[in-house]
PDB file of C-alpha atoms in Angstrom:
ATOM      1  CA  UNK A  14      -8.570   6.045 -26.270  1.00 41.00           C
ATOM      2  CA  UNK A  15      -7.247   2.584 -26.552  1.00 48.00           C
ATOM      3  CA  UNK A  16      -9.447   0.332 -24.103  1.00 59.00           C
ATOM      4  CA  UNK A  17      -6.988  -2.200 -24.410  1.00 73.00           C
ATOM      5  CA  UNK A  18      -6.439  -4.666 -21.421  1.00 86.00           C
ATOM      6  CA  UNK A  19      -2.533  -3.196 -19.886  1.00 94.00           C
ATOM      7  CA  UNK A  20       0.182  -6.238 -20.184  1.00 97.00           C
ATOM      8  CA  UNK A  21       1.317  -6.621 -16.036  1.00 98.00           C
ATOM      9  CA  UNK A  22       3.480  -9.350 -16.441  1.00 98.00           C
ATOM     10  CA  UNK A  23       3.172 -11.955 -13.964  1.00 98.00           C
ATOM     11  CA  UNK A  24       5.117  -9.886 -10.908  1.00 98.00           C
ATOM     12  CA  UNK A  25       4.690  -6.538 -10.192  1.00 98.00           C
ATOM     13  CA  UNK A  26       5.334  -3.965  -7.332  1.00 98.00           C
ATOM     14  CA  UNK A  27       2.608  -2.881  -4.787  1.00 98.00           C
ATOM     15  CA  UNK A  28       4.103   0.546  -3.014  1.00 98.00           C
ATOM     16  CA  UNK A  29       1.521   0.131  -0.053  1.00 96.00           C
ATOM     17  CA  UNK A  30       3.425   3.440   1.820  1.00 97.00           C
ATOM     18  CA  UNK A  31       3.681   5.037  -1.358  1.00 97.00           C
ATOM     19  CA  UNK A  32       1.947   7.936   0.104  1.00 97.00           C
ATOM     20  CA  UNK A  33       4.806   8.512   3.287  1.00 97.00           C
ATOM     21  CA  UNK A  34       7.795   9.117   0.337  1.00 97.00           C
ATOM     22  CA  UNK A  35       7.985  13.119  -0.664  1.00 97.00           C
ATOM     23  CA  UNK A  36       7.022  13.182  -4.544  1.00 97.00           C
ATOM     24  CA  UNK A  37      10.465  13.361  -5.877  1.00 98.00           C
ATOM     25  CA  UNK A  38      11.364   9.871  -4.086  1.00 98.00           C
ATOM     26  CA  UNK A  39       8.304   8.847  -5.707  1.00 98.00           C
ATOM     27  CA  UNK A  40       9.042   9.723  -8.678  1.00 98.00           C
ATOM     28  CA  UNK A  41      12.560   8.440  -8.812  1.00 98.00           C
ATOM     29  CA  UNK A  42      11.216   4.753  -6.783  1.00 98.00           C
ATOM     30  CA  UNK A  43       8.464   4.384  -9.818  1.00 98.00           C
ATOM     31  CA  UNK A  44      11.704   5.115 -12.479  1.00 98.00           C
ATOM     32  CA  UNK A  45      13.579   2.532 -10.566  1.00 98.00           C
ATOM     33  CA  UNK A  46      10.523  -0.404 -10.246  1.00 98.00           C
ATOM     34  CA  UNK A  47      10.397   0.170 -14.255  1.00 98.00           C
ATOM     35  CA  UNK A  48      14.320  -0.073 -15.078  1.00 98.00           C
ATOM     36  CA  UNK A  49      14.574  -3.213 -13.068  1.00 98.00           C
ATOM     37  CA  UNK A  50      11.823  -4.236 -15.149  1.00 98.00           C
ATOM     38  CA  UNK A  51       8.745  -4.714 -13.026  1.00 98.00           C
ATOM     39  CA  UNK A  52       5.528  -3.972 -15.758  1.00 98.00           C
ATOM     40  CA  UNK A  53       3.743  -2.925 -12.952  1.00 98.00           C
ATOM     41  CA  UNK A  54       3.448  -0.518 -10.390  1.00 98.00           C
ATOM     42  CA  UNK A  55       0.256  -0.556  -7.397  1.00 98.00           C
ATOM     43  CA  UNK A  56      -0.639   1.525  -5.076  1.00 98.00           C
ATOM     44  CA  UNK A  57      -3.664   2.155  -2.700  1.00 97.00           C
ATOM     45  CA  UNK A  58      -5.932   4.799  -1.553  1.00 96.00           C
ATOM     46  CA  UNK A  59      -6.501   6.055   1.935  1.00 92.00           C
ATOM     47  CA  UNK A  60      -6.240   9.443   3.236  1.00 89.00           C
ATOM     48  CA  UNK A  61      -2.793  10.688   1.842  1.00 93.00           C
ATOM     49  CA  UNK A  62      -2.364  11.945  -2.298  1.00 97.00           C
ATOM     50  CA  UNK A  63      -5.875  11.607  -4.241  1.00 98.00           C
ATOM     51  CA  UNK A  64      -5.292   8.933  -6.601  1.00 98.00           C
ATOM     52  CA  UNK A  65      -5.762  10.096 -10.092  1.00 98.00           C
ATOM     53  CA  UNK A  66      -3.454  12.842  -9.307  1.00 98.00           C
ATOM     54  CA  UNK A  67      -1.087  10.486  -7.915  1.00 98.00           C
ATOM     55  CA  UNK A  68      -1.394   7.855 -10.565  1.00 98.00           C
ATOM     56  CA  UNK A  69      -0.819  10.806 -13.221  1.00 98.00           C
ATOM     57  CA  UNK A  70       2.464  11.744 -11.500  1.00 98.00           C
ATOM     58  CA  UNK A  71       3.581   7.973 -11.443  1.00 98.00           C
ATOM     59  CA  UNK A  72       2.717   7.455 -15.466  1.00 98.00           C
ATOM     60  CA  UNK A  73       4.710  10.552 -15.946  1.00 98.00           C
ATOM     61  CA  UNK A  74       7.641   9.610 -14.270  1.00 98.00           C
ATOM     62  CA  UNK A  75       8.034   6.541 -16.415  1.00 98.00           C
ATOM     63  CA  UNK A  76       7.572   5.197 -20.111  1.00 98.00           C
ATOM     64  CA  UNK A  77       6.462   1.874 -19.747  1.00 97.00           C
ATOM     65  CA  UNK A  78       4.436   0.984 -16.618  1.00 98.00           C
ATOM     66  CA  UNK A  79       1.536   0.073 -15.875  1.00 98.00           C
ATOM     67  CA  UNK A  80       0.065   2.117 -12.810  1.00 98.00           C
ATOM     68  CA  UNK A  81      -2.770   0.680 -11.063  1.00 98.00           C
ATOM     69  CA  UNK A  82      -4.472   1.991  -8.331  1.00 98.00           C
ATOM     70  CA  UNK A  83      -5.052  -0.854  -5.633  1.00 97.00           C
ATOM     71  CA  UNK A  84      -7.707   0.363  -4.841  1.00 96.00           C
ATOM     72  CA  UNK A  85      -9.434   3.926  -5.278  1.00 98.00           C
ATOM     73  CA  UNK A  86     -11.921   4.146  -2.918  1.00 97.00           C
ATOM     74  CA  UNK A  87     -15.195   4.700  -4.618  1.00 97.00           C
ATOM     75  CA  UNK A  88     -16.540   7.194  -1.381  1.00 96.00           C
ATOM     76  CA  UNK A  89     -13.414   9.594  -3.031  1.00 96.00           C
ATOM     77  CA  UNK A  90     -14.894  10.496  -6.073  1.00 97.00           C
ATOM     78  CA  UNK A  91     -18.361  10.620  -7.286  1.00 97.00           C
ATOM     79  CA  UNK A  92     -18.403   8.065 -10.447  1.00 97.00           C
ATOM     80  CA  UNK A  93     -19.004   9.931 -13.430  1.00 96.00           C
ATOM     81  CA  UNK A  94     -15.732  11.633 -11.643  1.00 97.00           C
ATOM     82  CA  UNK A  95     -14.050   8.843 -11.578  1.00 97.00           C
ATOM     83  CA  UNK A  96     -14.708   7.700 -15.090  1.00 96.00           C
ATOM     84  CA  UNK A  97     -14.081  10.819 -16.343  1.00 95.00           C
ATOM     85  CA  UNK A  98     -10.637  10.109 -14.883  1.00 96.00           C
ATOM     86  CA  UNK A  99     -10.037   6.698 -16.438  1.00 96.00           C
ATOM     87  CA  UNK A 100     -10.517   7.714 -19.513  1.00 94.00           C
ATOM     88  CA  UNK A 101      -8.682  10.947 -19.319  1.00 95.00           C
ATOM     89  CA  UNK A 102      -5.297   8.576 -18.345  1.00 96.00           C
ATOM     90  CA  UNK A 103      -6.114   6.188 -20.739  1.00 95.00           C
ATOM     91  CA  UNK A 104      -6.235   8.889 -23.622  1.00 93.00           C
ATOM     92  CA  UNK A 105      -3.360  10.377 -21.824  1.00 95.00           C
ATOM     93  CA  UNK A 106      -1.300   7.160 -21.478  1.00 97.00           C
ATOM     94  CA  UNK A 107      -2.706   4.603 -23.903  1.00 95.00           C
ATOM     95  CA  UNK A 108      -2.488   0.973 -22.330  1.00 95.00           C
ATOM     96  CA  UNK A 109      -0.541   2.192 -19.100  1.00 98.00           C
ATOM     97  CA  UNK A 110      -3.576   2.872 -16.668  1.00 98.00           C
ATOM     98  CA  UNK A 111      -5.371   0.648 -14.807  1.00 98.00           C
ATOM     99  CA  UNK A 112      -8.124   1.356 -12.661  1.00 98.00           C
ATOM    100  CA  UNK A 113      -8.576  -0.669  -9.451  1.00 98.00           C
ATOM    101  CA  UNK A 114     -12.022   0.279  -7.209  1.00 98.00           C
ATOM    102  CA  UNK A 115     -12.755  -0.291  -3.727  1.00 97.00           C
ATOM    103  CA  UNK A 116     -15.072   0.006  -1.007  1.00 96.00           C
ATOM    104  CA  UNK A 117     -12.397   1.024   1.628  1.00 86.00           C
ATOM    105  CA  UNK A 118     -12.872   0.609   5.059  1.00 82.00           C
ATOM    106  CA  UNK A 119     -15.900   1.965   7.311  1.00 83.00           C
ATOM    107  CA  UNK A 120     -13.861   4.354   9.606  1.00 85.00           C
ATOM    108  CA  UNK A 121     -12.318   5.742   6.254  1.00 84.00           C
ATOM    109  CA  UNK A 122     -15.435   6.509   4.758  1.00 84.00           C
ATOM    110  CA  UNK A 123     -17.413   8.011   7.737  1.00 89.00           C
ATOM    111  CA  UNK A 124     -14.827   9.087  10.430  1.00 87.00           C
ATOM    112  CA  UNK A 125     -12.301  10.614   7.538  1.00 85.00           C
ATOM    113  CA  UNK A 126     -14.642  11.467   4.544  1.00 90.00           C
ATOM    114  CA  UNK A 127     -17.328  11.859   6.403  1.00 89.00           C
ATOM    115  CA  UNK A 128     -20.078   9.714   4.402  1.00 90.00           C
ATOM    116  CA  UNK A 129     -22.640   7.317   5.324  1.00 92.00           C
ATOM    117  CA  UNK A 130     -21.256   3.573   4.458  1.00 89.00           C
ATOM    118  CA  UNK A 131     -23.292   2.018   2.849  1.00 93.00           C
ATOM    119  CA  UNK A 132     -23.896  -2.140   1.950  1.00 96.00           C
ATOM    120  CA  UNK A 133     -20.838  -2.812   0.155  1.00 95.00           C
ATOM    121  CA  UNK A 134     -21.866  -4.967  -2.424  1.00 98.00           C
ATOM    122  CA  UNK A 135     -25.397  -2.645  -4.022  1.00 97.00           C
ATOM    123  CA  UNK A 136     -22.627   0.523  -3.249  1.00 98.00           C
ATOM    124  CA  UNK A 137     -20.151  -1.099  -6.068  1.00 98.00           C
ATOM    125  CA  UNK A 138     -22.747  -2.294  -8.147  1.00 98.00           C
ATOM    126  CA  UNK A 139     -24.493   1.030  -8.280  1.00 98.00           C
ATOM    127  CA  UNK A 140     -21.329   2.923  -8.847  1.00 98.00           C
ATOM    128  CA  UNK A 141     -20.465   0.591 -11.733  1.00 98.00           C
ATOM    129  CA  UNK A 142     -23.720   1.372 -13.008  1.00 97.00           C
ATOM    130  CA  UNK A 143     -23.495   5.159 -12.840  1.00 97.00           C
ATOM    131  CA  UNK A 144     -19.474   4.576 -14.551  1.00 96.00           C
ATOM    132  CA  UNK A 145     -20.919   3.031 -17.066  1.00 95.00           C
ATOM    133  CA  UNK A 146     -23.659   5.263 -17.732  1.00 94.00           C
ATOM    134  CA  UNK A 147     -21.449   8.494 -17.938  1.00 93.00           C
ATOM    135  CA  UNK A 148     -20.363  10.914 -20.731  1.00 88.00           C
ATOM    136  CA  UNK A 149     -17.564  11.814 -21.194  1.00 80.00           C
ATOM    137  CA  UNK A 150     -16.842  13.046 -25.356  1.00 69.00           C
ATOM    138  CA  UNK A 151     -16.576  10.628 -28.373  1.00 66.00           C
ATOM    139  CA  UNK A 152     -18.001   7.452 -27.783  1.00 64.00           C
ATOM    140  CA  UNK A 153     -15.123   4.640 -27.312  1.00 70.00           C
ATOM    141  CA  UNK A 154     -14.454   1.295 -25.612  1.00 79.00           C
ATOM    142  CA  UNK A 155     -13.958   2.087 -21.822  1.00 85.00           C
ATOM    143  CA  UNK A 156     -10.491   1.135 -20.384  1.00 94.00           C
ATOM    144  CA  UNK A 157     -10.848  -2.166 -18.306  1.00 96.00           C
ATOM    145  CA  UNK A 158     -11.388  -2.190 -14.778  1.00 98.00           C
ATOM    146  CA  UNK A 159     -10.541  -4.445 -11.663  1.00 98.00           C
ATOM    147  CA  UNK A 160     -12.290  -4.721  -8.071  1.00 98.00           C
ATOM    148  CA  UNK A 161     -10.462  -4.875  -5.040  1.00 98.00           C
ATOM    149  CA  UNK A 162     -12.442  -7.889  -4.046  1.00 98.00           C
ATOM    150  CA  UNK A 163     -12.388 -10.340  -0.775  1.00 97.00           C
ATOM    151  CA  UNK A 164     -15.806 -12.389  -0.494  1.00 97.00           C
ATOM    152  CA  UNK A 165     -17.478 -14.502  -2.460  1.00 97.00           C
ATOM    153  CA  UNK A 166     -20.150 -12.077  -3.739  1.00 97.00           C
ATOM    154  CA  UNK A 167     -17.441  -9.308  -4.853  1.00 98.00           C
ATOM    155  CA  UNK A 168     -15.317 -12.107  -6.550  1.00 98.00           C
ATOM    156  CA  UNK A 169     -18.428 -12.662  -8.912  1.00 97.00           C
ATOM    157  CA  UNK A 170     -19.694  -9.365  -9.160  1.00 98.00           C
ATOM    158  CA  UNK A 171     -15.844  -8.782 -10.589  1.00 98.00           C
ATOM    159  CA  UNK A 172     -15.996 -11.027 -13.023  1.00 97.00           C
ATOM    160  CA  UNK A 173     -19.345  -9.996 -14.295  1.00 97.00           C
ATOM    161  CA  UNK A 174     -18.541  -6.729 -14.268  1.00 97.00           C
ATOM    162  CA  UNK A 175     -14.925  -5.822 -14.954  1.00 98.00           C
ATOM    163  CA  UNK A 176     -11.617  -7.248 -15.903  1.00 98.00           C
ATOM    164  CA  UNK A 177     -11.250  -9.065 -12.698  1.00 98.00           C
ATOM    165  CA  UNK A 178      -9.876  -8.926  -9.622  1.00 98.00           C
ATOM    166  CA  UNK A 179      -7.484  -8.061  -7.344  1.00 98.00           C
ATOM    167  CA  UNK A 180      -7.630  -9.486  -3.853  1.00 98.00           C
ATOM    168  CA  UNK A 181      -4.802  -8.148  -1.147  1.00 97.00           C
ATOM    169  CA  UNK A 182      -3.151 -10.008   0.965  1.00 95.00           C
ATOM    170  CA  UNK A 183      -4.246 -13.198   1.179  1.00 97.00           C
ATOM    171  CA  UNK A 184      -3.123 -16.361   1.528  1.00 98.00           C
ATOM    172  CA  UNK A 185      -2.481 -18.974  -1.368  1.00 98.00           C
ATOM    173  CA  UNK A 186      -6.091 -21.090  -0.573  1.00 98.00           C
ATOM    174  CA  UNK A 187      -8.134 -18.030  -1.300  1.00 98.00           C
ATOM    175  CA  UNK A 188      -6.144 -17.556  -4.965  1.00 98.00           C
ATOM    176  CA  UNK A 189      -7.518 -20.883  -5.533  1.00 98.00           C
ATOM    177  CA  UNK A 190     -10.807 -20.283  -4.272  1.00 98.00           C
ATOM    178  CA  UNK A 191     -11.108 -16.820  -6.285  1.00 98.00           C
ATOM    179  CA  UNK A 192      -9.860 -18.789  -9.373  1.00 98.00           C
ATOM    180  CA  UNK A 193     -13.009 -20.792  -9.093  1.00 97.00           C
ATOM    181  CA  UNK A 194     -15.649 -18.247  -8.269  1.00 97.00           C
ATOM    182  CA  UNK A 195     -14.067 -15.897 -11.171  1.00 97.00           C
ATOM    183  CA  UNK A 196     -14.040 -17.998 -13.922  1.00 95.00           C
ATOM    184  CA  UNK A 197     -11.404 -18.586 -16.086  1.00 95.00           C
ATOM    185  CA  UNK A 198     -10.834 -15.746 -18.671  1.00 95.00           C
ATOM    186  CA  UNK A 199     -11.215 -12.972 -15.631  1.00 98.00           C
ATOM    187  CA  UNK A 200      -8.189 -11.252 -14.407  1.00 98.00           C
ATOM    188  CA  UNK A 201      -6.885 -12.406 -11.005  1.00 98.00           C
ATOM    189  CA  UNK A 202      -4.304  -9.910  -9.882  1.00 98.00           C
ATOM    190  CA  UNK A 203      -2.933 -10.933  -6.237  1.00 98.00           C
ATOM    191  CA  UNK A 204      -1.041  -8.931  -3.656  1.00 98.00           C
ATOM    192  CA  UNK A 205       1.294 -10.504  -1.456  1.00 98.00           C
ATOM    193  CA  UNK A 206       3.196  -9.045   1.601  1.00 97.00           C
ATOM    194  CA  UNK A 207       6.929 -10.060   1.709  1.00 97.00           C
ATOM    195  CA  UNK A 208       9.200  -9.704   4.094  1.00 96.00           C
ATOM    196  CA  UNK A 209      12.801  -9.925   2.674  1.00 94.00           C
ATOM    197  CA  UNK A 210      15.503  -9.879   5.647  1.00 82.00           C
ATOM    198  CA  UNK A 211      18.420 -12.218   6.997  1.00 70.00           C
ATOM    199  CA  UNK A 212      17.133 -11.866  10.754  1.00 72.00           C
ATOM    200  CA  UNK A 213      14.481 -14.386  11.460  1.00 71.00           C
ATOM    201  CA  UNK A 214      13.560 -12.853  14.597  1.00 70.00           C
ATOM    202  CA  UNK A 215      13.297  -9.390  12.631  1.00 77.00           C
ATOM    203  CA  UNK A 216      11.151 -11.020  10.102  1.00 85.00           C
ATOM    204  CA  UNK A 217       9.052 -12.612  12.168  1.00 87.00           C
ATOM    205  CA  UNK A 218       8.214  -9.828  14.664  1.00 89.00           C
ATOM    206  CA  UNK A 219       7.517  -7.182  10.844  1.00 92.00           C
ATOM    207  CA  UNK A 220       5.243 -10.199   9.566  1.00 92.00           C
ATOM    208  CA  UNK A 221       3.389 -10.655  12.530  1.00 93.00           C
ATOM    209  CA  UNK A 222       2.511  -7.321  13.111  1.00 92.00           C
ATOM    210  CA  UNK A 223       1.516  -6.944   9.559  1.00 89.00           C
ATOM    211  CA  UNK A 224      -0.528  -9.664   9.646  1.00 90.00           C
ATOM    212  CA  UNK A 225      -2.576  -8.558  12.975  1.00 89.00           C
ATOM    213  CA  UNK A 226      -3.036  -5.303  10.862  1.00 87.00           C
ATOM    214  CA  UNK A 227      -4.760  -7.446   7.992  1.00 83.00           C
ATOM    215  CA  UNK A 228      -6.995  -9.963  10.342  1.00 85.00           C
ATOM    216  CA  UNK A 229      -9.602  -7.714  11.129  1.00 83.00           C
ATOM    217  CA  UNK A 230     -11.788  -7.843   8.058  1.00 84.00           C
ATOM    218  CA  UNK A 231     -10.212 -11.092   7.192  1.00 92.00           C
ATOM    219  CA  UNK A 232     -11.335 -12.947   9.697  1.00 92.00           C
ATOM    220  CA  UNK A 233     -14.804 -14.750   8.507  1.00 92.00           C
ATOM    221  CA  UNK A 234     -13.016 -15.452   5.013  1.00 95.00           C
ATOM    222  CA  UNK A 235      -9.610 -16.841   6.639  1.00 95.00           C
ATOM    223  CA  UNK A 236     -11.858 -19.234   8.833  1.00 94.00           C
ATOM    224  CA  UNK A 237     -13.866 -20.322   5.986  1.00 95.00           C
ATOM    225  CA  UNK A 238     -10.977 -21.283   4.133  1.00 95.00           C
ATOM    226  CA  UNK A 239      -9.619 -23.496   6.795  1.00 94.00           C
ATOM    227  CA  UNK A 240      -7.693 -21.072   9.303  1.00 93.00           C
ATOM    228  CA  UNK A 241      -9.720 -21.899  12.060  1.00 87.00           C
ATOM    229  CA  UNK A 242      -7.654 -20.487  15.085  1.00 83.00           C
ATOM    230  CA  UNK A 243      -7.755 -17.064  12.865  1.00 81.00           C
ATOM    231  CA  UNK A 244      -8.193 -14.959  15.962  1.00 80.00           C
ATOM    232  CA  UNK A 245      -5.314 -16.112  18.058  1.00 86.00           C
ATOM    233  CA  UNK A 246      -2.999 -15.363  15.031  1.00 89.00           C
ATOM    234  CA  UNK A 247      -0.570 -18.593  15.267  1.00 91.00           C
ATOM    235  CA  UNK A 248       2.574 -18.646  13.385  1.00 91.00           C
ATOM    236  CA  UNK A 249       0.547 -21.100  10.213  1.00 93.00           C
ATOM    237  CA  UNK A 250      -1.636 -18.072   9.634  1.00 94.00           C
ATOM    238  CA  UNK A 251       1.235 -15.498   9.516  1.00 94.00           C
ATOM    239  CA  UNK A 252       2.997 -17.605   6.803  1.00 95.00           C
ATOM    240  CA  UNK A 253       0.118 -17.876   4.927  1.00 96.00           C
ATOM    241  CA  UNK A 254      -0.360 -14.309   4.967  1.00 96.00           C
ATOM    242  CA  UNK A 255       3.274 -12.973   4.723  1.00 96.00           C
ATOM    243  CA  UNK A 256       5.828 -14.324   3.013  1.00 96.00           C
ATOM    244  CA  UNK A 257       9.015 -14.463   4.350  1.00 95.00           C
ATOM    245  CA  UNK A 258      12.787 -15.441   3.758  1.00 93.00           C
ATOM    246  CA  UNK A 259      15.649 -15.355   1.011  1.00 93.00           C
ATOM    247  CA  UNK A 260      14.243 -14.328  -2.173  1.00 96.00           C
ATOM    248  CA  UNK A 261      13.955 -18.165  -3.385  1.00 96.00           C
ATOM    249  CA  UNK A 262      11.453 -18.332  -0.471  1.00 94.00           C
ATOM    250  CA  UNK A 263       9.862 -15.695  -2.093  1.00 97.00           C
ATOM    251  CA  UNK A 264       9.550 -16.626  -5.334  1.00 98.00           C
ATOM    252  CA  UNK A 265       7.940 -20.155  -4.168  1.00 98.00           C
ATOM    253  CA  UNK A 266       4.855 -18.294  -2.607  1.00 98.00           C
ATOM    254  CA  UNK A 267       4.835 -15.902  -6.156  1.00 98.00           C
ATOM    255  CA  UNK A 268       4.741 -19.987  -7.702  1.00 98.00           C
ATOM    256  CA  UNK A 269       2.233 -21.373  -5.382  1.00 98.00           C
ATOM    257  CA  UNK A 270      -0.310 -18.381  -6.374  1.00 98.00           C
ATOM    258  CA  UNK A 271       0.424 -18.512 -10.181  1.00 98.00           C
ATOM    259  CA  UNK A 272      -0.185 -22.188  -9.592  1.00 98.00           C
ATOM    260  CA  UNK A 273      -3.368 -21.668  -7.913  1.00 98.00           C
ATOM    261  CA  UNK A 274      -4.740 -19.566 -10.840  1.00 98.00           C
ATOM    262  CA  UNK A 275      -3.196 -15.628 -10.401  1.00 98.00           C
ATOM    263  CA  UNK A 276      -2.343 -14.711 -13.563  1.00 98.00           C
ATOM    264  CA  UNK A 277      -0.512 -11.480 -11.285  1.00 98.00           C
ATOM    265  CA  UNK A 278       0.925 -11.350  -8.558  1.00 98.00           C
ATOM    266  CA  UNK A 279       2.711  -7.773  -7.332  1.00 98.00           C
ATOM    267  CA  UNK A 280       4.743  -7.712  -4.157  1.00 98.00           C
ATOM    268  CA  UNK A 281       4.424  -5.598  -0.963  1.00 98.00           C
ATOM    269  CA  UNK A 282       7.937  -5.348   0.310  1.00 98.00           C
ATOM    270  CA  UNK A 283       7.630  -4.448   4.147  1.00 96.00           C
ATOM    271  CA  UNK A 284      10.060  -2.843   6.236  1.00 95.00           C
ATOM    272  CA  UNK A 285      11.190  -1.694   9.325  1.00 92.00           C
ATOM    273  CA  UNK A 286      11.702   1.646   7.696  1.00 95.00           C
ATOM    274  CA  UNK A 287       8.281   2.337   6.243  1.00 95.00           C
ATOM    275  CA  UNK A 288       9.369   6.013   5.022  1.00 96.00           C
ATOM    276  CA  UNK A 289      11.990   4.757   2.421  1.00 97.00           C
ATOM    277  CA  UNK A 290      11.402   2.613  -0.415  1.00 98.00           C
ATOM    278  CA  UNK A 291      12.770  -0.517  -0.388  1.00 98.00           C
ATOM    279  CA  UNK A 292      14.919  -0.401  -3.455  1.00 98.00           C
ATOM    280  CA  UNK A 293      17.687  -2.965  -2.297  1.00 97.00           C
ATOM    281  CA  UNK A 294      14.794  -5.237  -1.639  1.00 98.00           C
ATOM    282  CA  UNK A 295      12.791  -5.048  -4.771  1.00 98.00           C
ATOM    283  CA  UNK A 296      15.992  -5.291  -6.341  1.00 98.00           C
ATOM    284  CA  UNK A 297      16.853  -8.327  -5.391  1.00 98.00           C
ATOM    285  CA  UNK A 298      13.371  -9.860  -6.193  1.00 98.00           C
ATOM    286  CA  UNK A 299      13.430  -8.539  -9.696  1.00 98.00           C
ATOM    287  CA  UNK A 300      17.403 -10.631 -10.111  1.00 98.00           C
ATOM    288  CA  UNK A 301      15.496 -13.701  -8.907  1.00 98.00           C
ATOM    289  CA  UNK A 302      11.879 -13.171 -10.203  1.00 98.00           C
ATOM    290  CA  UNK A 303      12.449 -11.383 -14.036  1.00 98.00           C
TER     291      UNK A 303
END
C-alpha cells in the first residue's frame, strides 16, 4: 500500500450529478476529465451508486486520476468497512484514491438510510477512531484522508485528524477563514459551482437556484462571515457562491481561492441539462485553466 498523499493539481473536476449519467457515460466523462488533463476527479455520495464501488469503476476507467469521493457519507458504511475500502483502492490503485468523509444531511441519514443522526462532530470523531483502530492485513501507513468540513469545529477536527479539508461550495471569505483555523501544512481542497454560459439571464436564473439549494445549512456560517441578508438570497450572495461568466471570469474566482489559501480547487460545472456531462464546458476551463 503506498499511503502517499495523491498529487490533485491545483484544479480539478467535481461531477456533483455523476450519479444521473448511465455507467458507460461515466466511464467515458472520467476518460475525458483525465485527457484534458484535470488530476482530479470528485464526486459525492447520496442515495444513487455506493461509493467505493463507484470510485473503483472511475479509477478503472482511467490511468492517472485521482478519484476522490466528496464526500462518503459515514451513516453508508460501518468504519472498519470503510477502511477496509481505502486501503483495498489504495493497494489497488497506489496514489490514485482519495477518501473524502462526511456527515451527510439529516433527512439522508434517517428518512433514506434509516439511522438515528447523531451530533455531528463526536459521530466523525468516533468513526475516525474506530478507522483507525481497524485491521485490515499487514500493518502499513493508512492512505490520507480529508473531511467534508463547514464549521469551525470540523475545520479543526480536520486538521488534527486527517489530510485536511474539503469544504463545498462556499464562498471565497470562508477559504480564508478555513486557511486560518486549519493551519498551514493541512490540505484545503475547495469546491466551487460554476456556471459557464453566454446568456446572462440563463446564468443567473441556474446560479440562483443553485444557490437557494446550498443556503439551508449554510446559513449561520454565511452570516458569520459577513453575508448578513443570507436569507433573502440577494444577487452579492449568489456571486459569492456561484461563479459565473466567460471562462476568464472563472478562472479569477479559481485565483481569489488559491489566493486565500486553497491549495485545490475542483469545479462543479452546472447546467441546464443535469443528465449529460458537461464536456464542452469543462473543456473550455481546462484551455484556460491547465
Amino acid at each position: 500500500m503506498s499511503g502517499r498523499a495523491p498529487d490533485l493539481g491545483q484544479v480539478g473536476i467535481w461531477a456533483g450529478e455523476a450519479d444521473r449519467y448511465p455507467a458507460t457515460v461515466l466511464r467515458e466523462a472520467a476518460a475525458a476529465v483525465e485527457e484534458l488533463g484535470y488530476r482530479a476527479l470528485w464526486f459525492p455520495e447520496t442515495t444513487g451508486r455506493e461509493a467505493m464501488a463507484q470510485a473503483a469503476m472511475l479509477l478503472s476507467a482511467t490511468r492517472r486520476t485521482v478519484v476522490a469521493t466528496g464526500a462518503a457519507s459515514v451513516y453508508a458504511r460501518d468504519a472498519v468497512t470503510t477502511a477496509a475500502a481505502q486501503r483495498t483502492l489504495d493497494e489497488a490503485f497506489p496514489g490514485r484514491f482519495l477518501l473524502g468523509l462526511g456527515i451527510s444531511h439529516p433527512a439522508l441519514v434517517t428518512d433514506v438510510r434509516g439511522h438515528r443522526f447523531g451530533p455531528p462532530l463526536a459521530t466523525m470523531r468516533g468513526y475516525l477512531d474506530a478507522m483507525d483502530a481497524a485491521p485490515f492485513g499487514p500493518q502499513a501507513a493508512a492512505p490520507p484522508r480529508v473531511l467534508a468540513a463547514l464549521g469551525p469545529k470540523m475545520l479543526e477536527l480536520a486538521g488534527e485528524r486527517a489530510w485536511g479539508a474539503h469544504p463545498l461550495g462556499m464562498p471565497v471569505e470562508h477559504t480564508l477563514n478555513a486557511r486560518k483555523l486549519l493551519g498551514p501544512q493541512a490540505l484545503l481542497a475547495v469546491t466551487q459551482l460554476v456556471v459557464l454560459d453566454p446568456s446572462r439571464s440563463r446564468s443567473a436564473d441556474l446560479a440562483r437556484e443553485h444557490a437557494a439549494a446550498a443556503l439551508p445549512n449554510r446559513l449561520t456560517l454565511l452570516r458569520d462571515l459577513g453575508f448578513d441578508n443570507a436569507g433573502s438570497l440577494d444577487d452579492r450572495l449568489v456571486e459569492a457562491l456561484v461563479a459565473t461568466g466567460s471562462p476568464d471570469d472563472i478562472a479569477q474566482r479559481v485565483r481569489e481561492h488559491l489566493d486565500a489559501g486553497a491549495d485545490h480547487v475542483s469545479l462543479h460545472v452546472l447546467t441546464s441539462t443535469p443528465g449529460e456531462p458537461p464536456l464542452r464546458q469543462w473543456s473550455r476551463l481546462a484551455a484556460r485553466l491547465l
